């Protein structure tokens, strides 16, 4: 589909998360706006003038209302709207009155949100074939010196890929003795000139090789008039994101060919479209060790079929808006480019950032992506955030990377913080002795290498063939008893709510242990 067709959709949904500033406010009754399934959610309306206010509750700006009505709000008197969900959910409430409008969102058991449809049985075979196709194309790297400083050297780069296309971007190399870790940055949506720029901070402040690429067939300082074309999303081989994902794989191939790369410590990072692409690439290419993404779309394409959230590029919505009759072919084809499906294969660590009022990459999609990761993971939840990327994400990436790439603690640029941010330890995967059905568990949450006391914690069964009974599921130390034999994944969650009152942010860190019950 032509970018000119997609842009109106993007611009509309970018504005969805912005509440109008008027004499009416709306919020959830809990500061973290997080509930368990079966809890009553109360949305609190306050108005400067007495008014009849209409309300609408839905799971996504494009889905049908699941509750609606009108209430009388007296000036200066708080009014409550109640809602209860019997499933894992993410809901958005909108209120409208003569004084203006406002929105607020709530998460309900969101750590259980997953894909709504099964993955294609040949998902792995398809990507194996595509990567084999890519390997037949010589990389033909061409580097041109752009700049050099006391801390790094930067080049423009060009690589060859499939379909007689080129990959363009920038690579910055830290000064100093390597080998270095490497960070690959994927781009946000758009085809404007200079949308891709060198990431000098990663090289200088992070001490890692920084490779930033475009997904279009033109140098970064030029506009690609054929950006996002061809894009016939009825057929998986003609979806534009196939070329984009292979561009990321080719960039990884190139990094692994460099003698100054340490050969094991690779991170993927990106915001918006870039974050969605990173999630797909992390799943289909197992070489990445960390994933740091903000407001990631390109996932849960089938969600709207079930009245649930979907994300950009809104394939299901496009089907309806253009009266296409091939909905099944579109949803079948685009499953191969769904981050939730791909990411369940990922074995590394992940940092994900989401805004509860994001209409481009709804938080339900971010939760679903987060839920696929079974290693250490960190989720930044911005209760009133939209499709933006807060400072906490940009700086938090470096703390996250230092946790896994030790050489980044001493980068070329001086006066860099040694912080390593959050971490959760749940011990090593284990197999119980024959006949045993119980296991003592101990989860530990750290901040900058120090155990963090006072975090609310919880154990949950992520998957397994039977029930799990906890001696104390809300304690760091607990005894888990398994109802039947099989393979179980148990996840320990710890929440840092210190920023809720002033910045309306909640940090959730988690890790998963695999338990085999014979």
Short mmCIF file of C-alpha atoms in Angstrom, two decimals:
data_model
loop_
_atom_site.label_atom_id
_atom_site.label_comp_id
_atom_site.label_asym_id
_atom_site.label_seq_id
_atom_site.Cartn_x
_atom_site.Cartn_y
_atom_site.Cartn_z
CA UNK A 1 0.00 0.00 0.00
CA UNK A 2 1.21 3.50 -0.81
CA UNK A 3 2.57 5.53 2.11
CA UNK A 4 0.15 8.35 1.19
CA UNK A 5 -2.74 6.01 1.99
CA UNK A 6 -1.26 4.91 5.31
CA UNK A 7 -0.40 8.38 6.58
CA UNK A 8 -4.00 9.52 7.33
CA UNK A 9 -4.47 6.44 9.51
CA UNK A 10 -1.23 7.13 11.36
CA UNK A 11 -1.95 10.81 11.91
CA UNK A 12 -5.45 10.06 13.25
CA UNK A 13 -4.30 7.46 15.74
CA UNK A 14 -1.35 9.53 16.89
CA UNK A 15 -3.84 12.07 18.22
CA UNK A 16 -6.09 9.50 19.88
CA UNK A 17 -4.09 9.43 23.11
CA UNK A 18 -4.20 13.18 23.71
CA UNK A 19 -6.99 14.22 26.08
CA UNK A 20 -8.45 17.65 25.41
CA UNK A 21 -7.49 20.12 28.10
CA UNK A 22 -10.83 21.40 29.33
CA UNK A 23 -12.85 21.53 32.52
CA UNK A 24 -13.23 17.78 32.73
CA UNK A 25 -10.76 15.16 33.93
CA UNK A 26 -10.78 11.36 33.96
CA UNK A 27 -8.58 8.83 35.76
CA UNK A 28 -8.63 5.26 37.03
CA UNK A 29 -9.22 4.86 40.76
CA UNK A 30 -5.82 3.16 41.22
CA UNK A 31 -2.65 5.14 40.65
CA UNK A 32 -1.08 2.32 38.65
CA UNK A 33 -4.33 1.71 36.69
CA UNK A 34 -3.63 -2.02 37.01
CA UNK A 35 -6.22 -4.62 38.06
CA UNK A 36 -6.61 -8.36 38.15
CA UNK A 37 -9.33 -10.17 36.23
CA UNK A 38 -12.59 -9.90 38.18
CA UNK A 39 -11.65 -6.67 39.95
CA UNK A 40 -13.98 -3.70 39.65
CA UNK A 41 -12.42 -0.86 37.71
CA UNK A 42 -13.67 2.62 38.54
CA UNK A 43 -13.08 5.57 36.25
CA UNK A 44 -13.30 8.87 38.14
CA UNK A 45 -14.84 11.90 36.41
CA UNK A 46 -14.38 15.43 37.73
CA UNK A 47 -15.84 18.48 36.03
CA UNK A 48 -15.66 22.21 36.60
CA UNK A 49 -19.31 22.66 35.63
CA UNK A 50 -22.37 20.47 36.18
CA UNK A 51 -23.03 18.52 33.03
CA UNK A 52 -24.45 15.39 31.44
CA UNK A 53 -21.39 13.41 30.39
CA UNK A 54 -21.36 10.56 27.92
CA UNK A 55 -18.85 7.73 28.36
CA UNK A 56 -17.57 5.01 26.05
CA UNK A 57 -15.40 2.03 27.01
CA UNK A 58 -13.55 0.05 24.35
CA UNK A 59 -10.40 -2.00 23.98
CA UNK A 60 -8.90 0.01 21.16
CA UNK A 61 -9.81 3.23 19.32
CA UNK A 62 -10.89 1.11 16.35
CA UNK A 63 -12.99 -1.51 18.16
CA UNK A 64 -16.68 -1.40 19.08
CA UNK A 65 -17.81 -0.13 22.46
CA UNK A 66 -18.05 -2.75 25.21
CA UNK A 67 -19.87 -0.31 27.50
CA UNK A 68 -21.39 3.14 27.06
CA UNK A 69 -23.87 5.46 28.66
CA UNK A 70 -24.44 8.89 30.17
CA UNK A 71 -24.05 10.14 33.74
CA UNK A 72 -24.78 13.42 35.48
CA UNK A 73 -21.65 15.00 36.93
CA UNK A 74 -22.16 17.79 39.46
CA UNK A 75 -19.53 20.52 39.49
CA UNK A 76 -16.76 19.67 41.93
CA UNK A 77 -18.27 16.28 42.85
CA UNK A 78 -16.46 13.15 41.72
CA UNK A 79 -18.50 10.65 39.67
CA UNK A 80 -17.57 7.00 39.22
CA UNK A 81 -18.07 4.74 36.20
CA UNK A 82 -17.72 1.04 37.08
CA UNK A 83 -16.51 -1.75 34.79
CA UNK A 84 -15.55 -5.38 35.42
CA UNK A 85 -13.80 -7.72 32.99
CA UNK A 86 -13.73 -11.51 33.10
CA UNK A 87 -10.70 -11.76 30.81
CA UNK A 88 -7.21 -10.36 30.46
CA UNK A 89 -7.80 -6.96 29.00
CA UNK A 90 -6.71 -3.42 28.28
CA UNK A 91 -9.55 -0.90 28.21
CA UNK A 92 -9.84 2.77 27.31
CA UNK A 93 -12.60 5.02 28.66
CA UNK A 94 -13.54 8.24 26.85
CA UNK A 95 -15.84 10.87 28.35
CA UNK A 96 -17.46 13.75 26.48
CA UNK A 97 -19.38 16.69 27.83
CA UNK A 98 -20.08 20.32 27.00
CA UNK A 99 -16.89 21.28 28.89
CA UNK A 100 -14.68 19.01 26.76
CA UNK A 101 -13.50 15.44 26.74
CA UNK A 102 -10.87 13.24 28.34
CA UNK A 103 -9.61 9.65 28.24
CA UNK A 104 -8.05 7.20 30.69
CA UNK A 105 -7.00 3.58 30.40
CA UNK A 106 -6.75 0.55 32.66
CA UNK A 107 -4.87 -2.75 32.45
CA UNK A 108 -6.70 -5.87 33.65
CA UNK A 109 -4.62 -9.02 34.13
CA UNK A 110 -2.55 -7.85 31.19
CA UNK A 111 0.37 -10.15 31.91
CA UNK A 112 -1.77 -12.95 30.48
CA UNK A 113 -2.50 -11.28 27.12
CA UNK A 114 -1.21 -13.36 24.21
CA UNK A 115 -1.78 -13.88 20.49
CA UNK A 116 -5.42 -14.42 19.53
CA UNK A 117 -4.75 -16.92 16.74
CA UNK A 118 -2.27 -19.77 16.28
CA UNK A 119 0.88 -19.18 14.30
CA UNK A 120 1.36 -20.59 10.78
CA UNK A 121 2.72 -24.14 10.96
CA UNK A 122 5.43 -23.22 8.45
CA UNK A 123 6.49 -19.97 10.17
CA UNK A 124 10.02 -21.21 10.90
CA UNK A 125 10.37 -22.88 7.50
CA UNK A 126 9.37 -19.65 5.76
CA UNK A 127 11.98 -17.58 7.54
CA UNK A 128 14.64 -20.26 7.15
CA UNK A 129 14.01 -20.12 3.41
CA UNK A 130 14.17 -16.32 3.34
CA UNK A 131 17.43 -16.21 5.28
CA UNK A 132 18.91 -18.83 2.95
CA UNK A 133 17.87 -16.62 0.02
CA UNK A 134 19.63 -13.69 1.64
CA UNK A 135 22.83 -15.66 2.16
CA UNK A 136 23.11 -16.13 -1.61
CA UNK A 137 23.56 -12.35 -2.02
CA UNK A 138 27.10 -11.00 -1.39
CA UNK A 139 27.08 -8.20 1.22
CA UNK A 140 29.39 -5.92 -0.83
CA UNK A 141 29.91 -3.44 2.03
CA UNK A 142 30.92 0.09 1.10
CA UNK A 143 31.99 2.48 3.86
CA UNK A 144 32.70 6.20 3.48
CA UNK A 145 34.30 8.20 6.29
CA UNK A 146 32.05 10.95 7.63
CA UNK A 147 33.61 12.15 10.87
CA UNK A 148 36.03 11.34 13.66
CA UNK A 149 36.38 12.58 17.25
CA UNK A 150 38.31 11.68 20.37
CA UNK A 151 35.66 9.07 21.14
CA UNK A 152 34.41 7.56 17.88
CA UNK A 153 34.68 7.32 14.10
CA UNK A 154 31.58 7.39 11.91
CA UNK A 155 31.05 6.11 8.37
CA UNK A 156 28.14 5.98 6.00
CA UNK A 157 27.52 2.39 4.95
CA UNK A 158 25.90 0.57 2.05
CA UNK A 159 25.14 -3.16 1.86
CA UNK A 160 23.56 -5.34 -0.80
CA UNK A 161 20.44 -7.35 -0.07
CA UNK A 162 17.67 -9.24 -1.88
CA UNK A 163 15.68 -7.98 -4.87
CA UNK A 164 18.70 -6.02 -6.14
CA UNK A 165 18.22 -3.54 -3.30
CA UNK A 166 20.72 -1.68 -1.15
CA UNK A 167 20.72 -1.04 2.58
CA UNK A 168 21.90 2.39 3.67
CA UNK A 169 22.84 3.71 7.05
CA UNK A 170 25.60 4.78 9.41
CA UNK A 171 28.11 2.95 11.57
CA UNK A 172 29.98 4.51 14.48
CA UNK A 173 32.99 2.74 16.01
CA UNK A 174 34.17 3.54 19.56
CA UNK A 175 37.75 4.67 19.99
CA UNK A 176 39.79 2.30 22.09
CA UNK A 177 40.78 -1.32 22.19
CA UNK A 178 38.13 -3.74 21.01
CA UNK A 179 36.52 -6.04 20.38
CA UNK A 180 33.24 -4.25 21.16
CA UNK A 181 29.60 -5.20 21.62
CA UNK A 182 27.25 -3.94 18.91
CA UNK A 183 23.84 -2.27 18.84
CA UNK A 184 21.66 -2.30 15.70
CA UNK A 185 19.02 0.45 15.47
CA UNK A 186 15.96 0.01 13.24
CA UNK A 187 14.07 3.12 12.01
CA UNK A 188 10.72 4.62 12.95
CA UNK A 189 8.02 4.98 10.28
CA UNK A 190 8.54 7.35 7.38
CA UNK A 191 10.48 8.02 4.21
CA UNK A 192 11.61 11.59 4.85
CA UNK A 193 15.21 12.55 4.24
CA UNK A 194 17.48 12.20 7.29
CA UNK A 195 15.00 10.13 9.28
CA UNK A 196 18.01 7.88 9.93
CA UNK A 197 21.06 9.48 11.55
CA UNK A 198 24.22 8.21 13.27
CA UNK A 199 23.75 7.07 16.88
CA UNK A 200 26.99 8.57 18.23
CA UNK A 201 25.85 8.29 21.83
CA UNK A 202 25.73 4.51 21.62
CA UNK A 203 29.35 4.41 20.46
CA UNK A 204 30.70 7.11 22.75
CA UNK A 205 28.58 6.83 25.88
CA UNK A 206 27.94 3.12 25.45
CA UNK A 207 31.23 1.88 24.04
CA UNK A 208 29.46 -0.27 21.45
CA UNK A 209 29.57 -0.39 17.67
CA UNK A 210 26.46 1.48 16.59
CA UNK A 211 24.86 0.52 13.27
CA UNK A 212 21.73 2.43 12.24
CA UNK A 213 19.98 1.46 9.02
CA UNK A 214 17.17 2.62 6.77
CA UNK A 215 14.67 0.12 5.39
CA UNK A 216 14.29 2.01 2.11
CA UNK A 217 16.23 1.72 -1.11
CA UNK A 218 17.81 5.18 -1.02
CA UNK A 219 20.60 6.95 0.91
CA UNK A 220 19.40 8.36 4.24
CA UNK A 221 19.65 11.99 3.06
CA UNK A 222 17.29 11.29 0.17
CA UNK A 223 13.57 10.55 -0.13
CA UNK A 224 12.69 7.14 -1.52
CA UNK A 225 9.70 7.80 -3.77
CA UNK A 226 8.92 4.07 -3.72
CA UNK A 227 9.10 3.68 0.04
CA UNK A 228 6.78 0.97 1.35
CA UNK A 229 6.31 -0.37 -2.17
CA UNK A 230 5.64 -3.02 -3.32
CA UNK A 231 3.24 -3.86 -0.51
CA UNK A 232 0.59 -6.34 -1.55
CA UNK A 233 -0.29 -7.69 1.88
CA UNK A 234 -2.53 -10.41 0.46
CA UNK A 235 0.63 -12.44 -0.21
CA UNK A 236 3.40 -12.98 2.32
CA UNK A 237 6.16 -12.71 -0.31
CA UNK A 238 4.93 -9.24 -1.31
CA UNK A 239 4.59 -7.61 2.13
CA UNK A 240 7.04 -4.71 2.34
CA UNK A 241 8.13 -5.69 5.81
CA UNK A 242 9.70 -8.83 4.37
CA UNK A 243 12.35 -6.58 2.77
CA UNK A 244 12.66 -4.63 6.03
CA UNK A 245 13.21 -7.68 8.21
CA UNK A 246 15.79 -9.08 5.78
CA UNK A 247 17.56 -5.71 5.85
CA UNK A 248 17.92 -6.12 9.61
CA UNK A 249 19.22 -9.68 9.22
CA UNK A 250 21.72 -8.51 6.61
CA UNK A 251 22.91 -5.76 8.99
CA UNK A 252 23.50 -8.43 11.66
CA UNK A 253 25.40 -10.53 9.11
CA UNK A 254 27.65 -7.55 8.48
CA UNK A 255 28.29 -6.89 12.17
CA UNK A 256 29.31 -10.52 12.63
CA UNK A 257 31.80 -10.15 9.78
CA UNK A 258 33.66 -7.33 11.53
CA UNK A 259 36.79 -8.29 13.51
CA UNK A 260 36.17 -5.47 16.01
CA UNK A 261 32.79 -6.96 17.03
CA UNK A 262 33.13 -9.35 19.97
CA UNK A 263 30.96 -11.93 18.21
CA UNK A 264 28.36 -12.49 20.93
CA UNK A 265 27.06 -9.28 22.53
CA UNK A 266 24.49 -7.91 20.09
CA UNK A 267 21.53 -5.68 20.95
CA UNK A 268 18.56 -4.59 18.85
CA UNK A 269 16.86 -1.27 19.53
CA UNK A 270 14.18 0.92 17.97
CA UNK A 271 11.10 3.01 18.62
CA UNK A 272 7.67 2.73 17.02
CA UNK A 273 8.04 0.91 13.67
CA UNK A 274 11.70 0.27 14.55
CA UNK A 275 10.65 -1.43 17.78
CA UNK A 276 8.17 -3.64 15.97
CA UNK A 277 10.80 -4.67 13.43
CA UNK A 278 13.26 -5.42 16.23
CA UNK A 279 10.75 -7.77 17.86
CA UNK A 280 10.31 -9.72 14.61
CA UNK A 281 14.05 -9.85 13.89
CA UNK A 282 14.87 -10.94 17.46
CA UNK A 283 12.52 -13.87 17.00
CA UNK A 284 13.60 -15.07 13.57
CA UNK A 285 17.35 -14.39 14.06
CA UNK A 286 18.63 -15.89 17.30
CA UNK A 287 21.87 -13.86 17.47
CA UNK A 288 20.50 -10.92 19.48
CA UNK A 289 21.16 -10.92 23.24
CA UNK A 290 19.13 -7.84 24.20
CA UNK A 291 16.05 -6.09 22.86
CA UNK A 292 15.19 -2.49 23.84
CA UNK A 293 12.02 -1.13 22.21
CA UNK A 294 9.48 1.64 22.79
CA UNK A 295 5.87 1.78 21.59
CA UNK A 296 6.32 -1.21 19.25
CA UNK A 297 3.64 -1.90 16.58
CA UNK A 298 3.57 -4.53 13.78
CA UNK A 299 1.96 -7.12 16.07
CA UNK A 300 -1.41 -8.66 16.97
CA UNK A 301 -2.71 -8.11 13.43
CA UNK A 302 -5.72 -10.38 14.05
CA UNK A 303 -6.74 -8.70 17.30
CA UNK A 304 -9.56 -6.62 15.85
CA UNK A 305 -11.22 -9.73 14.45
CA UNK A 306 -11.98 -10.54 18.10
CA UNK A 307 -12.76 -7.01 19.21
CA UNK A 308 -9.25 -6.70 20.68
CA UNK A 309 -6.43 -4.27 20.08
CA UNK A 310 -4.31 -4.34 16.95
CA UNK A 311 -1.44 -2.06 16.03
CA UNK A 312 -0.06 -0.17 13.07
CA UNK A 313 -0.22 -0.86 10.14
CA UNK A 314 -3.80 -1.87 11.07
CA UNK A 315 -4.14 -4.60 8.46
CA UNK A 316 -7.59 -5.65 9.65
CA UNK A 317 -8.82 -2.06 9.62
CA UNK A 318 -7.46 -1.50 6.12
CA UNK A 319 -9.39 -4.56 4.98
CA UNK A 320 -12.64 -3.00 6.23
CA UNK A 321 -11.94 0.56 5.11
CA UNK A 322 -11.11 -0.44 1.55
CA UNK A 323 -13.85 -3.08 1.38
CA UNK A 324 -11.40 -5.81 0.52
CA UNK A 325 -12.92 -9.26 0.19
CA UNK A 326 -9.68 -11.11 0.87
CA UNK A 327 -9.54 -10.65 4.65
CA UNK A 328 -8.44 -14.23 5.28
CA UNK A 329 -5.57 -13.98 2.81
CA UNK A 330 -4.43 -10.69 4.37
CA UNK A 331 -4.50 -11.98 7.93
CA UNK A 332 -2.84 -15.23 6.89
CA UNK A 333 -0.07 -13.45 5.00
CA UNK A 334 0.68 -10.89 7.68
CA UNK A 335 1.03 -13.48 10.46
CA UNK A 336 4.57 -14.02 9.21
CA UNK A 337 5.28 -10.39 10.16
CA UNK A 338 3.72 -10.38 13.62
CA UNK A 339 6.08 -9.54 16.48
CA UNK A 340 4.07 -11.51 19.05
CA UNK A 341 4.37 -14.69 17.00
CA UNK A 342 8.05 -14.16 16.24
CA UNK A 343 9.16 -13.08 19.71
CA UNK A 344 8.14 -16.29 21.48
CA UNK A 345 11.31 -17.78 19.95
CA UNK A 346 13.57 -15.16 21.52
CA UNK A 347 15.92 -16.31 24.30
CA UNK A 348 17.43 -13.00 25.41
CA UNK A 349 16.49 -10.08 27.66
CA UNK A 350 14.05 -7.31 26.79
CA UNK A 351 13.15 -3.75 27.79
CA UNK A 352 9.74 -2.58 26.54
CA UNK A 353 8.17 0.86 26.98
CA UNK A 354 4.45 1.56 26.45
CA UNK A 355 1.94 4.35 26.97
CA UNK A 356 -1.55 3.45 28.15
CA UNK A 357 -3.14 5.96 25.75
CA UNK A 358 -1.16 4.94 22.65
CA UNK A 359 -3.41 4.54 19.60
CA UNK A 360 -0.64 3.48 17.19
CA UNK A 361 0.90 0.71 19.26
CA UNK A 362 -1.74 0.06 21.95
CA UNK A 363 -0.49 -1.11 25.35
CA UNK A 364 -2.28 -4.45 24.97
CA UNK A 365 0.12 -5.16 22.10
CA UNK A 366 3.13 -4.15 24.21
CA UNK A 367 1.96 -6.44 27.03
CA UNK A 368 1.53 -9.28 24.57
CA UNK A 369 5.07 -8.77 23.28
CA UNK A 370 6.43 -8.51 26.82
CA UNK A 371 4.64 -11.72 27.77
CA UNK A 372 6.46 -13.72 25.10
CA UNK A 373 9.88 -13.10 26.66
CA UNK A 374 11.00 -15.80 29.10
CA UNK A 375 14.34 -14.29 30.08
CA UNK A 376 14.81 -11.13 32.14
CA UNK A 377 12.44 -8.39 31.03
CA UNK A 378 11.56 -4.85 32.08
CA UNK A 379 8.35 -3.00 31.21
CA UNK A 380 7.96 0.77 31.55
CA UNK A 381 4.25 1.62 31.76
CA UNK A 382 3.35 5.29 31.26
CA UNK A 383 -0.16 5.62 32.66
CA UNK A 384 -0.99 8.80 30.71
CA UNK A 385 1.50 8.34 27.88
CA UNK A 386 0.64 8.16 24.20
CA UNK A 387 2.78 7.20 21.25
CA UNK A 388 5.89 8.81 22.66
CA UNK A 389 9.23 7.69 24.01
CA UNK A 390 10.10 9.19 27.41
CA UNK A 391 13.55 10.15 28.59
CA UNK A 392 13.42 7.19 30.94
CA UNK A 393 13.46 4.90 27.91
CA UNK A 394 16.43 6.59 26.24
CA UNK A 395 18.58 6.62 29.37
CA UNK A 396 17.20 3.32 30.64
CA UNK A 397 18.55 1.54 27.56
CA UNK A 398 22.12 2.24 28.66
CA UNK A 399 21.49 0.94 32.18
CA UNK A 400 19.95 -2.15 30.61
CA UNK A 401 22.86 -2.72 28.22
CA UNK A 402 25.47 -2.41 30.98
CA UNK A 403 23.72 -5.27 32.75
CA UNK A 404 24.49 -7.63 29.85
CA UNK A 405 27.48 -6.05 28.07
CA UNK A 406 30.10 -5.52 30.81
CA UNK A 407 32.52 -3.64 28.53
CA UNK A 408 29.92 -0.86 28.24
CA UNK A 409 30.61 0.09 31.88
CA UNK A 410 33.86 1.72 30.67
CA UNK A 411 33.08 3.46 27.32
CA UNK A 412 35.39 5.94 25.55
CA UNK A 413 33.53 9.03 26.77
CA UNK A 414 34.32 9.89 30.42
CA UNK A 415 31.92 10.74 33.24
CA UNK A 416 29.39 8.06 32.35
CA UNK A 417 27.17 6.66 35.11
CA UNK A 418 27.93 3.04 36.10
CA UNK A 419 24.22 2.28 36.74
CA UNK A 420 22.97 -1.12 35.62
CA UNK A 421 19.30 -0.54 36.39
CA UNK A 422 16.85 -3.30 37.22
CA UNK A 423 17.41 -7.03 37.30
CA UNK A 424 15.50 -10.07 38.58
CA UNK A 425 17.07 -13.40 39.52
CA UNK A 426 14.92 -16.52 39.91
CA UNK A 427 17.64 -19.16 39.89
CA UNK A 428 18.51 -21.76 37.28
CA UNK A 429 16.04 -23.92 35.36
CA UNK A 430 15.54 -27.21 37.16
CA UNK A 431 14.15 -30.73 36.95
CA UNK A 432 12.50 -32.15 40.07
CA UNK A 433 13.53 -35.55 41.40
CA UNK A 434 11.30 -38.43 40.41
CA UNK A 435 8.18 -38.50 42.55
CA UNK A 436 8.57 -34.92 43.77
CA UNK A 437 5.83 -32.36 43.10
CA UNK A 438 7.06 -29.34 45.08
CA UNK A 439 9.86 -26.80 44.67
CA UNK A 440 11.12 -23.99 46.90
CA UNK A 441 11.51 -20.78 44.90
CA UNK A 442 13.28 -17.53 45.66
CA UNK A 443 13.04 -14.41 43.51
CA UNK A 444 15.34 -11.43 43.95
CA UNK A 445 14.87 -7.95 42.46
CA UNK A 446 17.88 -5.66 42.13
CA UNK A 447 18.40 -2.00 41.29
CA UNK A 448 21.95 -1.06 40.28
CA UNK A 449 23.21 -4.34 41.70
CA UNK A 450 21.62 -3.89 45.13
CA UNK A 451 18.63 -5.96 46.33
CA UNK A 452 15.55 -3.73 46.25
CA UNK A 453 13.44 -4.25 49.37
CA UNK A 454 9.82 -3.21 49.47
CA UNK A 455 8.85 -3.90 45.84
CA UNK A 456 5.42 -5.55 45.56
CA UNK A 457 6.06 -9.00 44.08
CA UNK A 458 4.05 -11.86 42.65
CA UNK A 459 4.62 -15.36 41.27
CA UNK A 460 2.51 -16.50 38.31
CA UNK A 461 2.34 -19.63 36.20
CA UNK A 462 3.16 -18.57 32.64
CA UNK A 463 2.46 -21.99 31.15
CA UNK A 464 2.23 -25.62 32.15
CA UNK A 465 -0.08 -28.64 31.95
CA UNK A 466 -1.63 -28.33 35.41
CA UNK A 467 -2.42 -26.02 38.28
CA UNK A 468 0.30 -24.61 40.54
CA UNK A 469 -0.43 -24.03 44.23
CA UNK A 470 1.66 -21.37 46.01
CA UNK A 471 2.40 -21.32 49.71
CA UNK A 472 2.64 -17.53 49.32
CA UNK A 473 2.34 -16.24 45.77
CA UNK A 474 2.88 -12.63 46.93
CA UNK A 475 6.25 -13.26 48.59
CA UNK A 476 9.76 -13.44 47.20
CA UNK A 477 10.17 -16.90 48.73
CA UNK A 478 7.46 -19.46 48.16
CA UNK A 479 6.79 -23.16 47.72
CA UNK A 480 5.26 -24.19 44.39
CA UNK A 481 3.32 -27.46 44.24
CA UNK A 482 2.47 -28.88 40.82
CA UNK A 483 -0.78 -30.74 40.14
CA UNK A 484 0.60 -32.99 37.41
CA UNK A 485 3.82 -33.85 35.54
CA UNK A 486 5.08 -31.75 32.65
CA UNK A 487 7.05 -28.64 31.79
CA UNK A 488 6.14 -25.45 33.64
CA UNK A 489 7.29 -21.85 33.25
CA UNK A 490 6.93 -19.77 36.41
CA UNK A 491 7.45 -16.01 36.35
CA UNK A 492 8.41 -13.73 39.22
CA UNK A 493 7.28 -10.08 38.92
CA UNK A 494 8.47 -7.09 40.95
CA UNK A 495 7.01 -3.59 40.65
CA UNK A 496 8.72 -0.27 41.30
CA UNK A 497 5.92 2.23 41.92
CA UNK A 498 8.14 5.07 43.15
CA UNK A 499 7.41 7.20 40.06
CA UNK A 500 3.64 6.75 40.08
CA UNK A 501 2.77 9.84 42.11
CA UNK A 502 4.83 12.40 40.20
CA UNK A 503 5.55 10.91 36.75
CA UNK A 504 2.70 8.38 36.50
CA UNK A 505 5.06 5.57 35.55
CA UNK A 506 5.22 2.02 36.78
CA UNK A 507 8.23 -0.22 36.26
CA UNK A 508 7.70 -3.99 36.20
CA UNK A 509 10.71 -6.29 36.08
CA UNK A 510 10.37 -10.04 35.75
CA UNK A 511 12.17 -13.28 35.03
CA UNK A 512 11.05 -16.85 34.36
CA UNK A 513 12.23 -20.23 35.58
CA UNK A 514 11.60 -23.48 33.71
CA UNK A 515 10.62 -26.42 35.92
CA UNK A 516 10.35 -29.99 34.64
CA UNK A 517 8.12 -32.20 36.79
CA UNK A 518 8.71 -35.89 35.89
#
